[in-house]
């Protein structure tokens, strides 16, 4: 039947034909300038501008609907704006070419934070998105799932395979990819599971992967980068115009005058490029593929040398602190977070306990027959780590100075049944005592971590009433997680606050610090960040150092992907290492509370009157006398 030719039918045909047309060609960068308003959850305020970060434009536009690129891989230093790039892409996809979107963070907690702190403000501040997203307390608007006209946004964590079951994804963001678990339960690699869900949209899909790299043997972002065309950001020399990408070797500074500004030496004319030229250089830069090849994957690498927020002087200061003190931990942090390069150092090597025995020093002589040692004057805080076994607890008190230089103060093995109060009375005697420093002042233990892996209820009964003294019940957890958690959990069984600490990360720090050697010409009393000191006393014997160094970091390959783990020989006793891990975790807990390692002012012992001396002698040692 032929429809009548009326104005109404013509309008219907026009609307139908307009829906058949492909969306107009708009780039992600153009959408950001037109629509994006920075606010809560973003790095700045006001309308989006490319001026501070012009290097984001090309990789941003590679995620545009009409661009043939299917995968964008970014291996970069920290805080360069590449997560904001992904935020722009999500807004563009939802507004301009809708489809199912999935955002994957290293864990679900971080993903939920992104949804609440970034995605919600992005929608609320963008009229074009407000009209499309389901808002308010309605089905289709939740933290992990948001529906909009033509698609949805799902939030997932890189630790669970369940998030990828029965999902069809067109747009995929893998944020901070090196923080993902290599294997998600028993179903395979997280990357493979997520990317496979985009197969339905092959040819029209967009996959964005960004991360600061970690270690070379296990870094997934480094592996992904190797399979791309490896683009570098080339900028012109302000003197001769030669295009070049900035390398750490080009940074120069005057080692005899550290107050002088650092500069970059042009690889062509060798003239000094000053930090003030950086903005102009970035604005006139361009991405250049250094390994062109077939495929639809583009790779981008950028270091902090380009950052508009980080000066070359500050980078030199960080480098000198790590390099001059031969601190492997700081060197890795610099390589990963400042240069955006994977780190290759520890591998499967082990530490030699005999070399550490030879480094023992004559400090901490006991004050009296009680055997409690004095504390070196450079110590700013004391922490303790306690490992609980079937018939004993092992406890170490560690002193910490600036730069996390450490001094082993006391190591005790207290035998008894952890289920009986007598054992914990002996523990309290150590944790509550006032430790005398070499300068005559006194200090107390600022925080303690007690392992709950054995006798959870007994540990809980001990820690619960001492929480105000910062005696924390902890549980060691392996895998890629920070030493100190963002927030504690609750044990419903033991009715206690429980902190899940990242033991693998703590061991990496400790092993790297054990490799720090004091300079040969070190003057007495000088500080060496990261250096571990051990006293020349009987409890720090061969058995202690064997236990401290018995574990090795190894790499296992599963389905073609590397997975690192800490291996302990059968029968080896690693209690000294566990105690040190827990003492370091206690320090990280203090840092999370804002505590600094500034050394206290020396307080020479005064001569009190007989009346005040009597009052002090009668004062009980309790939580009321707890000091920082």
mmCIF file of N, CA and C in Angstrom, residues 80-126:
data_model
loop_
_atom_site.group_PDB
_atom_site.id
_atom_site.type_symbol
_atom_site.label_atom_id
_atom_site.label_comp_id
_atom_site.label_asym_id
_atom_site.label_seq_id
_atom_site.Cartn_x
_atom_site.Cartn_y
_atom_site.Cartn_z
ATOM 1 N N UNK A 80 50.614 11.836 33.914
ATOM 2 C CA UNK A 80 50.816 12.598 32.682
ATOM 3 C C UNK A 80 49.504 12.934 31.988
ATOM 4 N N UNK A 81 48.381 12.479 32.541
ATOM 5 C CA UNK A 81 47.080 12.835 31.986
ATOM 6 C C UNK A 81 46.419 11.746 31.161
ATOM 7 N N UNK A 82 47.011 10.547 31.092
ATOM 8 C CA UNK A 82 46.470 9.536 30.186
ATOM 9 C C UNK A 82 45.188 8.880 30.714
ATOM 10 N N UNK A 83 44.941 8.946 32.005
ATOM 11 C CA UNK A 83 43.645 8.476 32.499
ATOM 12 C C UNK A 83 42.550 9.472 32.129
ATOM 13 N N UNK A 84 42.864 10.769 32.140
ATOM 14 C CA UNK A 84 41.897 11.767 31.677
ATOM 15 C C UNK A 84 41.576 11.557 30.199
ATOM 16 N N UNK A 85 42.564 11.113 29.445
ATOM 17 C CA UNK A 85 42.326 10.773 28.039
ATOM 18 C C UNK A 85 41.232 9.712 27.942
ATOM 19 N N UNK A 86 41.349 8.670 28.797
ATOM 20 C CA UNK A 86 40.345 7.604 28.791
ATOM 21 C C UNK A 86 38.978 8.130 29.209
ATOM 22 N N UNK A 87 38.949 9.055 30.167
ATOM 23 C CA UNK A 87 37.666 9.642 30.579
ATOM 24 C C UNK A 87 37.003 10.371 29.413
ATOM 25 N N UNK A 88 37.799 11.106 28.649
ATOM 26 C CA UNK A 88 37.258 11.787 27.463
ATOM 27 C C UNK A 88 36.707 10.785 26.462
ATOM 28 N N UNK A 89 37.429 9.675 26.282
ATOM 29 C CA UNK A 89 36.991 8.667 25.316
ATOM 30 C C UNK A 89 35.656 8.057 25.736
ATOM 31 N N UNK A 90 35.498 7.765 27.031
ATOM 32 C CA UNK A 90 34.234 7.190 27.516
ATOM 33 C C UNK A 90 33.076 8.144 27.248
ATOM 34 N N UNK A 91 33.272 9.426 27.551
ATOM 35 C CA UNK A 91 32.214 10.408 27.277
ATOM 36 C C UNK A 91 31.898 10.509 25.801
ATOM 37 N N UNK A 92 32.920 10.503 24.966
ATOM 38 C CA UNK A 92 32.737 10.582 23.514
ATOM 39 C C UNK A 92 31.967 9.373 22.991
ATOM 40 N N UNK A 93 32.387 8.163 23.408
ATOM 41 C CA UNK A 93 31.716 6.962 22.923
ATOM 42 C C UNK A 93 30.229 6.979 23.292
ATOM 43 N N UNK A 94 29.942 7.318 24.547
ATOM 44 C CA UNK A 94 28.536 7.311 24.988
ATOM 45 C C UNK A 94 27.711 8.348 24.246
ATOM 46 N N UNK A 95 28.303 9.493 23.937
ATOM 47 C CA UNK A 95 27.554 10.577 23.305
ATOM 48 C C UNK A 95 27.522 10.451 21.793
ATOM 49 N N UNK A 96 28.628 10.053 21.196
ATOM 50 C CA UNK A 96 28.778 10.170 19.751
ATOM 51 C C UNK A 96 28.513 8.865 19.001
ATOM 52 N N UNK A 97 28.928 7.751 19.540
ATOM 53 C CA UNK A 97 28.784 6.464 18.846
ATOM 54 C C UNK A 97 28.543 5.374 19.892
ATOM 55 N N UNK A 98 27.356 5.313 20.481
ATOM 56 C CA UNK A 98 27.112 4.487 21.664
ATOM 57 C C UNK A 98 27.285 2.994 21.419
ATOM 58 N N UNK A 99 27.606 2.313 22.506
ATOM 59 C CA UNK A 99 27.791 0.870 22.504
ATOM 60 C C UNK A 99 28.177 0.420 23.904
ATOM 61 N N UNK A 100 28.302 -0.888 24.112
ATOM 62 C CA UNK A 100 28.670 -1.393 25.448
ATOM 63 C C UNK A 100 30.124 -1.065 25.787
ATOM 64 N N UNK A 101 30.332 -0.410 26.936
ATOM 65 C CA UNK A 101 31.650 0.028 27.394
ATOM 66 C C UNK A 101 31.990 -0.736 28.669
ATOM 67 N N UNK A 102 33.236 -1.156 28.816
ATOM 68 C CA UNK A 102 33.691 -1.741 30.078
ATOM 69 C C UNK A 102 34.977 -1.050 30.508
ATOM 70 N N UNK A 103 34.997 -0.625 31.772
ATOM 71 C CA UNK A 103 36.190 -0.015 32.381
ATOM 72 C C UNK A 103 36.722 -1.013 33.415
ATOM 73 N N UNK A 104 37.974 -1.430 33.249
ATOM 74 C CA UNK A 104 38.575 -2.414 34.139
ATOM 75 C C UNK A 104 39.728 -1.767 34.893
ATOM 76 N N UNK A 105 39.659 -1.776 36.219
ATOM 77 C CA UNK A 105 40.721 -1.291 37.096
ATOM 78 C C UNK A 105 41.431 -2.491 37.721
ATOM 79 N N UNK A 106 42.602 -2.280 38.361
ATOM 80 C CA UNK A 106 43.307 -3.417 38.965
ATOM 81 C C UNK A 106 42.460 -4.209 39.960
ATOM 82 N N UNK A 107 41.571 -3.539 40.687
ATOM 83 C CA UNK A 107 40.647 -4.245 41.566
ATOM 84 C C UNK A 107 39.308 -3.521 41.544
ATOM 85 N N UNK A 108 38.297 -4.199 42.033
ATOM 86 C CA UNK A 108 36.934 -3.662 41.952
ATOM 87 C C UNK A 108 36.781 -2.403 42.792
ATOM 88 N N UNK A 109 37.514 -2.324 43.895
ATOM 89 C CA UNK A 109 37.433 -1.140 44.750
ATOM 90 C C UNK A 109 37.854 0.107 43.986
ATOM 91 N N UNK A 110 38.970 0.016 43.240
ATOM 92 C CA UNK A 110 39.428 1.158 42.442
ATOM 93 C C UNK A 110 38.442 1.475 41.325
ATOM 94 N N UNK A 111 37.839 0.428 40.748
ATOM 95 C CA UNK A 111 36.847 0.654 39.707
ATOM 96 C C UNK A 111 35.627 1.390 40.237
ATOM 97 N N UNK A 112 35.183 1.021 41.416
ATOM 98 C CA UNK A 112 34.037 1.708 42.015
ATOM 99 C C UNK A 112 34.385 3.157 42.347
ATOM 100 N N UNK A 113 35.624 3.399 42.793
ATOM 101 C CA UNK A 113 36.037 4.776 43.051
ATOM 102 C C UNK A 113 35.995 5.604 41.772
ATOM 103 N N UNK A 114 36.449 5.008 40.656
ATOM 104 C CA UNK A 114 36.388 5.724 39.376
ATOM 105 C C UNK A 114 34.939 6.040 39.011
ATOM 106 N N UNK A 115 34.052 5.076 39.209
ATOM 107 C CA UNK A 115 32.652 5.285 38.848
ATOM 108 C C UNK A 115 32.039 6.423 39.656
ATOM 109 N N UNK A 116 32.319 6.455 40.956
ATOM 110 C CA UNK A 116 31.708 7.470 41.825
ATOM 111 C C UNK A 116 32.401 8.825 41.720
ATOM 112 N N UNK A 117 33.745 8.803 41.644
ATOM 113 C CA UNK A 117 34.500 10.058 41.727
ATOM 114 C C UNK A 117 34.776 10.697 40.370
ATOM 115 N N UNK A 118 34.694 9.914 39.278
ATOM 116 C CA UNK A 118 35.011 10.455 37.954
ATOM 117 C C UNK A 118 33.824 10.368 37.008
ATOM 118 N N UNK A 119 33.258 9.174 36.847
ATOM 119 C CA UNK A 119 32.184 9.004 35.860
ATOM 120 C C UNK A 119 30.929 9.793 36.243
ATOM 121 N N UNK A 120 30.519 9.705 37.488
ATOM 122 C CA UNK A 120 29.321 10.457 37.906
ATOM 123 C C UNK A 120 29.492 11.960 37.701
ATOM 124 N N UNK A 121 30.615 12.568 38.154
ATOM 125 C CA UNK A 121 30.807 13.998 37.873
ATOM 126 C C UNK A 121 30.898 14.311 36.381
ATOM 127 N N UNK A 122 31.479 13.389 35.591
ATOM 128 C CA UNK A 122 31.556 13.597 34.142
ATOM 129 C C UNK A 122 30.162 13.684 33.537
ATOM 130 N N UNK A 123 29.278 12.782 33.958
ATOM 131 C CA UNK A 123 27.907 12.794 33.437
ATOM 132 C C UNK A 123 27.169 14.055 33.893
ATOM 133 N N UNK A 124 27.302 14.372 35.183
ATOM 134 C CA UNK A 124 26.561 15.512 35.740
ATOM 135 C C UNK A 124 26.999 16.849 35.135
ATOM 136 N N UNK A 125 28.274 16.947 34.761
ATOM 137 C CA UNK A 125 28.788 18.215 34.245
ATOM 138 C C UNK A 125 28.689 18.332 32.723
ATOM 139 N N UNK A 126 28.159 17.300 32.056
ATOM 140 C CA UNK A 126 28.085 17.293 30.600
ATOM 141 C C UNK A 126 26.628 17.168 30.163
#
